[in-house]
Coordinates of C-alpha atoms and ligand atoms in Angstrom, one line a residue:
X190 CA 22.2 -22.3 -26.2
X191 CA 21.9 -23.2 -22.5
X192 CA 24.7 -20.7 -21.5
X193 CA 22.8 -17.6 -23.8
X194 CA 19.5 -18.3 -22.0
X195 CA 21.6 -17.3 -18.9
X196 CA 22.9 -20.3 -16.2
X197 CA 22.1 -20.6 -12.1
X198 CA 25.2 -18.6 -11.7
X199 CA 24.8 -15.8 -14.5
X200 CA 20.9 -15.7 -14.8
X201 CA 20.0 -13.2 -17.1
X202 CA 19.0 -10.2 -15.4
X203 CA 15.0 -8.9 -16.0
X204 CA 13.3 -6.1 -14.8
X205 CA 9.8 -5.9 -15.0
X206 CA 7.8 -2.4 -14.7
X207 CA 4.6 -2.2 -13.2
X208 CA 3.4 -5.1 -11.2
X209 CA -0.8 -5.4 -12.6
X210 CA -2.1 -8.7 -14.3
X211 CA 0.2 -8.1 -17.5
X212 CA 3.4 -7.7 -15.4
X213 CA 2.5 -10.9 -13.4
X214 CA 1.7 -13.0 -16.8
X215 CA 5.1 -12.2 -17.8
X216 CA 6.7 -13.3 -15.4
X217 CA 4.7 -16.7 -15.1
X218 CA 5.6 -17.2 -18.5
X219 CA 9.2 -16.8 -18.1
X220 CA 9.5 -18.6 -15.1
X221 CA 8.2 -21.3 -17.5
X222 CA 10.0 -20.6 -20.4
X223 CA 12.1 -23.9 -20.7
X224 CA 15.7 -23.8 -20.2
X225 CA 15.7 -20.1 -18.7
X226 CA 17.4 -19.1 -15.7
X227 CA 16.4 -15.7 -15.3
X228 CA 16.7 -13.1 -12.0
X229 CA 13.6 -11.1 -11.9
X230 CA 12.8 -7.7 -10.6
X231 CA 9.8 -5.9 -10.6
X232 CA 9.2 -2.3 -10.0
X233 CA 6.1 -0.9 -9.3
X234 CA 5.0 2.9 -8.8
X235 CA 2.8 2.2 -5.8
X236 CA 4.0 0.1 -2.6
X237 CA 0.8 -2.1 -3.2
X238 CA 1.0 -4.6 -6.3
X239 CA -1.5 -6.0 -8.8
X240 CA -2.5 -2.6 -10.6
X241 CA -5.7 -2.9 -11.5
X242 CA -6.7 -6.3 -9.8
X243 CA -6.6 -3.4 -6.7
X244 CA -7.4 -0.5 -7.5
X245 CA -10.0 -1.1 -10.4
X246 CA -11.8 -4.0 -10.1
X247 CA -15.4 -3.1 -8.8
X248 CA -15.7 -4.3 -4.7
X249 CA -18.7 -5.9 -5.1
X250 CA -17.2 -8.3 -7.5
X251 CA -14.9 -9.5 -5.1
X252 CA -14.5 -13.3 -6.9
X253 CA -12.4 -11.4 -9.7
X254 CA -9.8 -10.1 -7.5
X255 CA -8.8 -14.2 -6.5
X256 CA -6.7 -14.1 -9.2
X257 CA -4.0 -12.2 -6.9
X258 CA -3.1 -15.5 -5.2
X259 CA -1.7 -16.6 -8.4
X260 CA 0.9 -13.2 -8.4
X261 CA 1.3 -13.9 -4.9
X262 CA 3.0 -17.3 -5.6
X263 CA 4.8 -15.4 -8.6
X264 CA 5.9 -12.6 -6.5
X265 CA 7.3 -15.3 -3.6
X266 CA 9.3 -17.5 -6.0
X267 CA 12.9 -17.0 -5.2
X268 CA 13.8 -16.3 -8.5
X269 CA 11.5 -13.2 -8.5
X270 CA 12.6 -9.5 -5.9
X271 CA 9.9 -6.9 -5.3
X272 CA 10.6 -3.2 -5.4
X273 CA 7.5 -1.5 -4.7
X274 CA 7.6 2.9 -4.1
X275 CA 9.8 3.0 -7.0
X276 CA 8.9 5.3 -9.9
X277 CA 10.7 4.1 -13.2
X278 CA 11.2 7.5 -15.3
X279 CA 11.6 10.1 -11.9
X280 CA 13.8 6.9 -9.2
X281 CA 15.2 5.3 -11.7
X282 CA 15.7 6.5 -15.0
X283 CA 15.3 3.6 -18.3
X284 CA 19.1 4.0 -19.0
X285 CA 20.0 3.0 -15.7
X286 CA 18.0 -0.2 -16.1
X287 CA 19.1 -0.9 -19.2
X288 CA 22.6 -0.8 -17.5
X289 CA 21.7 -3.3 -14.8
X290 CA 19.5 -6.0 -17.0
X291 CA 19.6 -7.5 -20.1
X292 CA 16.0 -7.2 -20.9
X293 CA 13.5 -4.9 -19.7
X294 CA 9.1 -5.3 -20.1
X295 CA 7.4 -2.6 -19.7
X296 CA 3.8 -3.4 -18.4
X297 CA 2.6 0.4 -17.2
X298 CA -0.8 0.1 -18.1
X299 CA -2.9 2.7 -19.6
X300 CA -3.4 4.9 -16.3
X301 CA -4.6 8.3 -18.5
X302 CA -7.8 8.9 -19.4
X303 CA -9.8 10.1 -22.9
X304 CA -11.8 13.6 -23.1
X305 CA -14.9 14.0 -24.5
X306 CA -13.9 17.4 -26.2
X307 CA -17.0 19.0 -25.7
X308 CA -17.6 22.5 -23.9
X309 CA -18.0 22.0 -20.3
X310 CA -16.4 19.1 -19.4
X311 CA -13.8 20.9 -17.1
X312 CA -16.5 22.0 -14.9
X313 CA -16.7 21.2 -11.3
X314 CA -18.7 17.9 -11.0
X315 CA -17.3 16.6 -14.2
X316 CA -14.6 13.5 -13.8
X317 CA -13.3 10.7 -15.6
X318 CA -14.8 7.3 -14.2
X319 CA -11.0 6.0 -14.1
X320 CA -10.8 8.6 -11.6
X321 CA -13.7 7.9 -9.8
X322 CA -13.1 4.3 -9.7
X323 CA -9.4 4.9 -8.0
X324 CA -11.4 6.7 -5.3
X325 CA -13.8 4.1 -4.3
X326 CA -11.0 1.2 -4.5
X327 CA -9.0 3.8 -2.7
X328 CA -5.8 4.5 -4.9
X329 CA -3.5 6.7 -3.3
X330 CA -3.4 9.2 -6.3
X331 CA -7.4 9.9 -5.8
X332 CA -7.6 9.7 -2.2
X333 CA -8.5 13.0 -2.1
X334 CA -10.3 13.9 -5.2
X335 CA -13.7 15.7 -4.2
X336 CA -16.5 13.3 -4.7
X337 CA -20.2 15.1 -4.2
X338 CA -22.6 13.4 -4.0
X339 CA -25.6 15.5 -2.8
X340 CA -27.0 15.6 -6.4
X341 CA -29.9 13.6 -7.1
X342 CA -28.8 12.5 -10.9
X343 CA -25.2 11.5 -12.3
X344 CA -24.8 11.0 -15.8
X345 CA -22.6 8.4 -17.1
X346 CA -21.0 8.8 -20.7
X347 CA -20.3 5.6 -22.5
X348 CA -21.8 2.0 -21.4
X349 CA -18.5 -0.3 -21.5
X350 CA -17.4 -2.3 -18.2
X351 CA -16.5 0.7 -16.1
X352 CA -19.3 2.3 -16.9
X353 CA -21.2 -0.5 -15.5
X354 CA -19.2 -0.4 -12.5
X355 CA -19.4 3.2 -11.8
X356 CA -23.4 3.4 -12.1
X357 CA -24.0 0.0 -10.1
X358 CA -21.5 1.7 -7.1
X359 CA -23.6 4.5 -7.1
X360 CA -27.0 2.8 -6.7
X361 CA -26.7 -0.5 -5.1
X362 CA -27.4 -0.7 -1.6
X363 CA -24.9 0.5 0.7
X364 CA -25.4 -2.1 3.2
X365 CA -23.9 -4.8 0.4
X366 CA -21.4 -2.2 0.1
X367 CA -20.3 -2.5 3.1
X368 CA -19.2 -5.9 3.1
X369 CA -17.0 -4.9 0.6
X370 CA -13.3 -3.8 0.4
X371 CA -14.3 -0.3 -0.6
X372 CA -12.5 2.3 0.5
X373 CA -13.7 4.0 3.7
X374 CA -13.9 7.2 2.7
X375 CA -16.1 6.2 -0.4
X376 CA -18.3 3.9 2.0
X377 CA -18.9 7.0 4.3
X378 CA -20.1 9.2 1.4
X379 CA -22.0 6.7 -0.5
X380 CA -23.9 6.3 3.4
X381 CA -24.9 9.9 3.0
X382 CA -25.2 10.0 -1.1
X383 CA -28.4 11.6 -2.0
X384 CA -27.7 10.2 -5.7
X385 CA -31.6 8.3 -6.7
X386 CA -30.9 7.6 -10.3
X387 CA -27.6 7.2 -13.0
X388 CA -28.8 8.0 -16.6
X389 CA -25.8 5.9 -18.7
X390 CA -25.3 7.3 -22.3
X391 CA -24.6 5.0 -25.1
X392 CA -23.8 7.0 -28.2
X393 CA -24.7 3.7 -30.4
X394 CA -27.3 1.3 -30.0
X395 CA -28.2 -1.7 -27.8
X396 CA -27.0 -4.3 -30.3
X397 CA -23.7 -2.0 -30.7
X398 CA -23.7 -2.0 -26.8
X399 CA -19.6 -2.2 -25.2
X400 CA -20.9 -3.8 -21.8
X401 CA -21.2 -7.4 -21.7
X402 CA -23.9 -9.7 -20.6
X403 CA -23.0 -10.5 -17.0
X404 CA -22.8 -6.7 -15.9
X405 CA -26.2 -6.1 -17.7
X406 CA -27.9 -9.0 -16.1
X407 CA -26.7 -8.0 -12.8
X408 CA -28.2 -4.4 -13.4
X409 CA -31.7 -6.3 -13.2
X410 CA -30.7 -8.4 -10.0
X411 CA -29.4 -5.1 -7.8
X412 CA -31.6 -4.6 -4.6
X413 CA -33.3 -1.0 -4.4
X414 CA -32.8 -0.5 -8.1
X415 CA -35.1 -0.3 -11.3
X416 CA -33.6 -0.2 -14.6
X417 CA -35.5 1.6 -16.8
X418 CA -35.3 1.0 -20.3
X419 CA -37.2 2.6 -23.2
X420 CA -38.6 0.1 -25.7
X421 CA -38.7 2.3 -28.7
X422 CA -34.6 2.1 -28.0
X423 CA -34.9 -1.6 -28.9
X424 CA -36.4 -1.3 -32.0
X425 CA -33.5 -2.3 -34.1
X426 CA -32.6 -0.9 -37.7
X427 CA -32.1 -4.1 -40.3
X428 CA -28.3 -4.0 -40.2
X429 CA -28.3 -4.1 -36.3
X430 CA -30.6 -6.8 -35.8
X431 CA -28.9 -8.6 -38.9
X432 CA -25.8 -8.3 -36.4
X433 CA -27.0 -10.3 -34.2
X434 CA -26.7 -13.2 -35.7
X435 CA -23.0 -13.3 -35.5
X436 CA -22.5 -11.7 -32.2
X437 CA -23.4 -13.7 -29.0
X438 CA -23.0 -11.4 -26.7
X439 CA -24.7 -8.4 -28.6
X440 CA -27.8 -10.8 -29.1
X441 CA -27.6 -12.0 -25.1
X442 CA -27.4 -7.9 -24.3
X443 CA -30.8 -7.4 -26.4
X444 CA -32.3 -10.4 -25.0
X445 CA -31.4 -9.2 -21.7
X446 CA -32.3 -5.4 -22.1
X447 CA -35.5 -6.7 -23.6
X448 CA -36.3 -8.1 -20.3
X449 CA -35.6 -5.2 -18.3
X450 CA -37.7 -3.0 -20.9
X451 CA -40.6 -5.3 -20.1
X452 CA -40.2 -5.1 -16.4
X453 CA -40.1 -1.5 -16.4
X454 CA -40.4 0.9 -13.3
X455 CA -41.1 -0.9 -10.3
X456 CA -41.0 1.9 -8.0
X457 CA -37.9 1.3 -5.8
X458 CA -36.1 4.2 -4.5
X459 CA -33.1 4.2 -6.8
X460 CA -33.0 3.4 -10.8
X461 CA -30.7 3.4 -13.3
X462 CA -31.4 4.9 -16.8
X463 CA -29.9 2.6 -19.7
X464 CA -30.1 5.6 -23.1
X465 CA -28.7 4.6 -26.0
X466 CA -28.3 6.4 -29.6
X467 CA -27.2 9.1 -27.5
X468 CA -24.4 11.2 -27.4
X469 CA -23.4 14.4 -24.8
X470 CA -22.6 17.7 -26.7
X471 CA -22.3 20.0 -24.0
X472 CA -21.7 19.7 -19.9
X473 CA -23.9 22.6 -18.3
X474 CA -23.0 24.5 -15.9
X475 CA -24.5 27.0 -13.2
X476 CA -21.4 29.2 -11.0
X477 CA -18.8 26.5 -12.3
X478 CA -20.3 23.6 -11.2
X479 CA -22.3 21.2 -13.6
X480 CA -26.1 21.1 -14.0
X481 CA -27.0 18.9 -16.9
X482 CA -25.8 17.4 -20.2
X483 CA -26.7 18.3 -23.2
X484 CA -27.3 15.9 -25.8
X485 CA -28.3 14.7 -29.4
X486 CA -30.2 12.1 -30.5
X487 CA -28.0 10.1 -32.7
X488 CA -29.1 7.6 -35.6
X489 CA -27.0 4.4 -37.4
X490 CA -26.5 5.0 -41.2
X491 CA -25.1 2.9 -43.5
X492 CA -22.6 4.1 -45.5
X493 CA -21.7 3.2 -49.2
X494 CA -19.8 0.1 -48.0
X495 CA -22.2 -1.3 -45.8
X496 CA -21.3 -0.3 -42.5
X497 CA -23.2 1.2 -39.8
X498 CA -22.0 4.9 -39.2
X499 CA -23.1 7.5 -36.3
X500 CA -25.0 10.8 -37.4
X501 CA -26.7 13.0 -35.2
X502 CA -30.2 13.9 -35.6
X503 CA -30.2 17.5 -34.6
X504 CA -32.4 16.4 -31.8
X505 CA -31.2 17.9 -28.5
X506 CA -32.4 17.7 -25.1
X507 CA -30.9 18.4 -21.4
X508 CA -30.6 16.1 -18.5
X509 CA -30.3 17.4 -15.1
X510 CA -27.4 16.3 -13.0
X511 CA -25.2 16.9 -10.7
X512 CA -22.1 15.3 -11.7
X513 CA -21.0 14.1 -15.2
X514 CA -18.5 10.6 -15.2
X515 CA -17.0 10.0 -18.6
X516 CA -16.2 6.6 -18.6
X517 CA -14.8 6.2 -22.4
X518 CA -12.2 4.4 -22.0
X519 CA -8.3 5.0 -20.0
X520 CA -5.3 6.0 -21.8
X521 CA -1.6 5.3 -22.0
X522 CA 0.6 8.0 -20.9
X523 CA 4.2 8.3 -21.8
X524 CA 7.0 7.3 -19.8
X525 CA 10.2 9.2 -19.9
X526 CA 12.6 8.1 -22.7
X527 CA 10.6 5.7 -24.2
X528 CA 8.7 6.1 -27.5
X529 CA 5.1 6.8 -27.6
X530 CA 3.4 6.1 -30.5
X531 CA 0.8 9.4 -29.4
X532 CA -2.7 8.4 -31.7
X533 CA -2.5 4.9 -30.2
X534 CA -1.6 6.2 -26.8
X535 CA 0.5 2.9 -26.6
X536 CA 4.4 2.3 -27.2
X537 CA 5.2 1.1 -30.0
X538 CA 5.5 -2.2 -30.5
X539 CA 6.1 -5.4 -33.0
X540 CA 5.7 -8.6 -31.4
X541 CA 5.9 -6.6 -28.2
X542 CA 9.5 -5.5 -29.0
X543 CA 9.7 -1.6 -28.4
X544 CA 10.2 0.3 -31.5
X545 CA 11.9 4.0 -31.5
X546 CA 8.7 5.1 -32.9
X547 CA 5.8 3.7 -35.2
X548 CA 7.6 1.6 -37.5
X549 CA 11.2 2.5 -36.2
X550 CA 13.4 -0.5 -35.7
X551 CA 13.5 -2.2 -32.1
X552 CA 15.3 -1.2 -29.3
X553 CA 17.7 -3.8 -28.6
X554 CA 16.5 -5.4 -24.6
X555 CA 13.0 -3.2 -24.3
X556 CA 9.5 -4.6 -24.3
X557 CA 6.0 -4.3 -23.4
X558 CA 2.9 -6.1 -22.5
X559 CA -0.6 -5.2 -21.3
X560 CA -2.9 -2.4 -22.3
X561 CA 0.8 0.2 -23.0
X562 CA 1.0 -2.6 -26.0
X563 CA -1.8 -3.2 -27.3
X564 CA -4.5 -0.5 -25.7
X565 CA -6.8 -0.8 -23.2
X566 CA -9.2 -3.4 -24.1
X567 CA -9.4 -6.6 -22.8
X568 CA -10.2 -8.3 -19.6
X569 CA -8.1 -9.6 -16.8
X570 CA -7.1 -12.9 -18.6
X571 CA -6.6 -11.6 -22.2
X572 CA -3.2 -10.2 -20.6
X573 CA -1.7 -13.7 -20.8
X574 CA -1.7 -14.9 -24.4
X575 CA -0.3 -10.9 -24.9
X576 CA 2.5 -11.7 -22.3
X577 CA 3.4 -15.3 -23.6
X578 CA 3.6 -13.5 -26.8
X579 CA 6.1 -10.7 -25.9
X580 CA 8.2 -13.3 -24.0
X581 CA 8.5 -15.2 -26.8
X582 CA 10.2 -12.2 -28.5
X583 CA 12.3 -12.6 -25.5
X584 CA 13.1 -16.1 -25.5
X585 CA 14.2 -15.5 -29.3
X586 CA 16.6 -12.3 -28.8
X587 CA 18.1 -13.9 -25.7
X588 CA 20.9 -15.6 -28.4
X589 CA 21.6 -12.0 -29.9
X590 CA 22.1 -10.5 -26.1
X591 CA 25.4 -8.7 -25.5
X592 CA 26.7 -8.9 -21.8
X593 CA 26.5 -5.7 -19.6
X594 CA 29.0 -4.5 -17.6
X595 CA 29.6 -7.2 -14.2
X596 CA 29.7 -4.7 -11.8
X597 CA 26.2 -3.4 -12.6
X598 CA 24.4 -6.8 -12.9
X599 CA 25.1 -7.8 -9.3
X600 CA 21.6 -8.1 -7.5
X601 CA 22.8 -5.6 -5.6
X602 CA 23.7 -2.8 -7.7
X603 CA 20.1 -1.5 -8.3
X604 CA 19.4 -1.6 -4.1
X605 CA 22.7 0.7 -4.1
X606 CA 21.3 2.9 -6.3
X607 CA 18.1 3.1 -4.6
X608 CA 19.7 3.6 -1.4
X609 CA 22.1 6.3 -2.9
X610 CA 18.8 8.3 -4.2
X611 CA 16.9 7.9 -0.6
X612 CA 14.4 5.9 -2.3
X613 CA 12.8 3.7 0.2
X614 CA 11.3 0.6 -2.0
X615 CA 8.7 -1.3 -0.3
X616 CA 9.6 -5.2 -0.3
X617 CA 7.3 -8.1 -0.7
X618 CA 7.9 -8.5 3.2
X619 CA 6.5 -5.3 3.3
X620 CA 3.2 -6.2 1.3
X621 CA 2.5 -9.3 3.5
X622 CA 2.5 -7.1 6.9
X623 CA -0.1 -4.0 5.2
X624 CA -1.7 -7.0 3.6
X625 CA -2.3 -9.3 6.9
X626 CA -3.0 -5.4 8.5
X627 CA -5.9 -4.9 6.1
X628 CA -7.1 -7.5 6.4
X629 CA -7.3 -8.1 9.7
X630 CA -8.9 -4.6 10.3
X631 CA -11.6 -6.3 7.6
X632 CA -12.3 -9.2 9.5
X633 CA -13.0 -7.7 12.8
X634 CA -16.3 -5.8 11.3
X635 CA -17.1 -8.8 8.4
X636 CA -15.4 -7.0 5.2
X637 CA -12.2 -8.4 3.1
X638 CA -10.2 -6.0 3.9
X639 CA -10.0 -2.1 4.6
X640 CA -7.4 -0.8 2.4
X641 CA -4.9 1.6 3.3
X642 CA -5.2 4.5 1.4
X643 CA -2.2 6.5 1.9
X644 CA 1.2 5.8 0.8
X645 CA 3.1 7.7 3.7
X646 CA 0.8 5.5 6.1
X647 CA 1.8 2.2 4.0
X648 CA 5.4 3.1 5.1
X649 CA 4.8 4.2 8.1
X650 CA 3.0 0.8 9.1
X651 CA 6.4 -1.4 8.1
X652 CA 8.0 0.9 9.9
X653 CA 9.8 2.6 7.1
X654 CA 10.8 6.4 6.9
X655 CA 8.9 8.4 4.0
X656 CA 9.7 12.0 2.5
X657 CA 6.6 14.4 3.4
Ligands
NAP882 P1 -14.7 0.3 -23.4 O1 -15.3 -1.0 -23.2 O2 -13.8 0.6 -24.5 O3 -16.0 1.3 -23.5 C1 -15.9 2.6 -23.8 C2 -17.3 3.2 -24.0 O4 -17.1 4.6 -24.3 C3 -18.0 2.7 -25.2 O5 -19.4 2.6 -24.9 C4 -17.8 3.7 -26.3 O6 -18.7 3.8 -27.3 C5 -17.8 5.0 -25.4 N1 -17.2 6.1 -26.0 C6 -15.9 6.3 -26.5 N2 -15.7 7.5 -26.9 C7 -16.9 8.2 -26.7 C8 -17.3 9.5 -27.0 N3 -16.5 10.4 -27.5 N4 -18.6 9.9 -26.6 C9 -19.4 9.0 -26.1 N5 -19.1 7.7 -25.9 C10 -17.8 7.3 -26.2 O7 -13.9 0.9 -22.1 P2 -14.0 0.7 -20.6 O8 -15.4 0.6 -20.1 O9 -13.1 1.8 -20.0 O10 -13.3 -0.7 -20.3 C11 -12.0 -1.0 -20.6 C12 -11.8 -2.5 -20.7 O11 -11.8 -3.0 -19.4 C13 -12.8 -3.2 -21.5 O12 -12.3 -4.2 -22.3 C14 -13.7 -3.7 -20.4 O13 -14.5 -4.8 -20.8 C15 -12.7 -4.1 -19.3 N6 -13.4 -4.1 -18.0 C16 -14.0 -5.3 -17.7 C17 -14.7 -5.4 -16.5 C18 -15.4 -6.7 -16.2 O14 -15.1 -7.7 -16.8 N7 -16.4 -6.6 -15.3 C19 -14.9 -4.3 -15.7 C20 -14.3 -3.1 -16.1 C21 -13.5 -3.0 -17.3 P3 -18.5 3.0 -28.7 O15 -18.7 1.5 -28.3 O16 -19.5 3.5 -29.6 O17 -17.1 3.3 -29.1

């Protein structure tokens, strides 16, 4: 048994791809897995690590984001090699993995995003949040994306976490802001935003509400900002209110949004708009650029079994705005070669072994973790108990493992290959110099950080060549 769970000499060879909070939970837990010497290397699209702990995580909530010193003692244990730059599917393709390790996780997130579906929503001034979130946290991939911000209403669709995010970004004081890590581009247009109110659109009620009850209290505590709240919204039919007995959080939201009703306008310059039982049918636009949403008043049915179903009233109206985020959730995208089960927008999956297809038997050495497994839901810390799980399906294949061929399990036989394709892989050396860099720049002017928001000037600051 001790020789099939690999030895100090012959460890057996991992690779890990992506390097967010599920990649980093599977490799605590198999550095812990008893009796397990295992060689670990991780691959990750971007040269900066921890996903969404980076580039997702609002910058005012800056606590959140301690949870990278954790990966960084992961990252630095000498059982563990870095390959940041490196694009799994286009660098390296899955079969030439599967040739140089014995088991492969796949923790590649759920970077797409979901469409409304309704006319309009390609108009200019219409985005997904997940995009506008990359561009204030300054992802490389939405470093550019054209952010305007001379409108005086945004509408939000949907009221989960990011949601939350998005509209309190918008609003809250850019002086606060500014202490942040957000990017520098986004700080400089925020300065000059003439944005005075977010309406967010909940197509269910406030007891059905997907935000919880921290980022809802915080709504009341933002400087500059009323919430506004309409307290005919709160009256509750009897299934909803019945709901609340079981559901702590829904009843805190209530409690909470209660609260805010009372409060009402207060007259500072900025507000945020909390609508629920409403859903968007149309994006409007004037010369290609969006001018409003139109939507329906929605009501909760019950249905013969009980349950609370969504109809819509036939009640329209039109809000004015600018610019139209739908934040209703991210999607998983396929990666080349690897199934996709395409409703779930996950891979497929039992126990976190990779099926070829929904129900299709597993694929000897692949597996996955994280929002491609399971969806995105969840916060930061829900990715552990999903990665112990999936390692456990290791653990127990490990005995069942046929070895690969010797040459390609040298260490060094994936740099070769790297090298052979002019990839230039950016090390966990390379992380600690851009990471001491940003942070530095940030502590000369009182901030965190200021993030480097290009990839070619990630390289370029390690002093490593870069295709243009
Ligand atoms: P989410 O929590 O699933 O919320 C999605 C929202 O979109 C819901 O309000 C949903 O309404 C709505 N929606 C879906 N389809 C819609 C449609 N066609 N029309 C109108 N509304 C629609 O997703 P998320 O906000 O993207 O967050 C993803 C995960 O990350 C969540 O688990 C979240 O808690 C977590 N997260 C946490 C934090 C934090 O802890 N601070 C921050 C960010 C994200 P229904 O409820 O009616 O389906």
């Amino acid at each position: 048994m001790e020789h099939l769970l690999g030895s100090a000499d012959t460890p057996v060879r991992i690779a890990v791809v992506g390097a967010g909070p599920a990649a980093f939970y599977a490799i605590e837990a198999l550095l812990k897995s008893p009796g397990l010497h295992a060689s670990i290397d991780v691959f990750n699209r971007l040269p900066t690590p921890f996903g969404l702990v980076r580039d997702g995580v609002a910058p005012d909530h800056q606590s959140i984001k301690a949870v990278t010193r954790i990966y960084e003692r992961l990252a630095e244990h000498p059982q563990v090699r870095y390959f940041g730059n490196v694009t799994i599917g286009r660098d390296v393709q899955l079969a030439e993995l599967q040739r140089c390790y014995d088991q492969i996780v796949l923790a590649v997130g759920a970077p797409g995003d979901r469409q409304m579906e309704i006319p309009g929503e390609a108009l200019r001034g219409s985005a997904p949040a997940t995009a506008f979130v990359g561009w204030y946290n300054g992802h490389p991939d939405y470093r550019d994306l054209a952010v305007d911000l001379t409108h005086e209403r945004v509408v939000v669709v949907g009221n989960g976490n990011v949601a939350m995010d998005v509209a309190r970004i918008l609003v809250r004081d850019v002086a606060e802001l500014a202490q942040t890590d957000i990017a520098d581009h986004a700080l400089a247009a925020l300065r000059t935003s003439r944005v005075r109110e977010v309406v967010v659109l909940g197509r269910r009620g406030p007891a059905q509400a997907a935000f919880t009850n921290a980022e809802i209290r915080e709504f009341g505590e933002l400087h500059g900002v009323d919430i506004i709240v309409d307290p005919a919204d709160l009256v509750l039919d009897p299934l909803s209110a019945a709901m609340l007995d079981g559901n702590r959080v829904a009843a805190a939201n209530v409690r909470t949004l209660h609260a805010l009703a009372e409060r009402g306008a207060t007259g500072q310059p900025r507000r945020i708009v909390m609508r629920f039982l409403t859903s968007p049918t149309e994006v409007l636009g004037d010369g290609g650029q969006v001018c409003g949403v139109r939507v329906e008043r929605n009501a909760l049915v019950p249905n013969a079994a009980g349950e609370l179903t969504l109809v819509g009233t036939g009640a329209y109206d039109t809000i004015a705005a600018g610019m139209v985020l739908r934040s209703i959730g991210y999607r998983g995208v396929p990666l080349p070669d690897v199934p996709f089960d395409a409703r779930r927008a996950v891979i497929p999956n039992v126990d976190g072994r990779v099926t070829a297809g929904v129900g299709g038997a597993p694929i000897a050495g692949l597996y996955v973790v994280g929002w491609a497994k399971r969806g995105p839901s969840g916060v930061i810390g829900t990715n552990k108990p999903d990665a112990i799980a999936t390692v456990a399906s290791m653990v127990a294949d490990l005995p069942q493992l046929s070895c690969r061929a010797a040459g390609d399990r040298a260490p060094a036989a994936i740099e070769q290959l790297l090298e052979w394709r002019q990839v230039t892989p950016f090390s966990w050396d390379d992380w600690r110099k851009l990471d001491a860099h940003e942070r530095e720049r940030g502590a000369d002017v009182g901030r965190p950080r200021i993030k480097v928001t290009r990839v070619a000037e990630m390289l370029d600051l390690v002093g490593k060549a870069h295709v243009t």
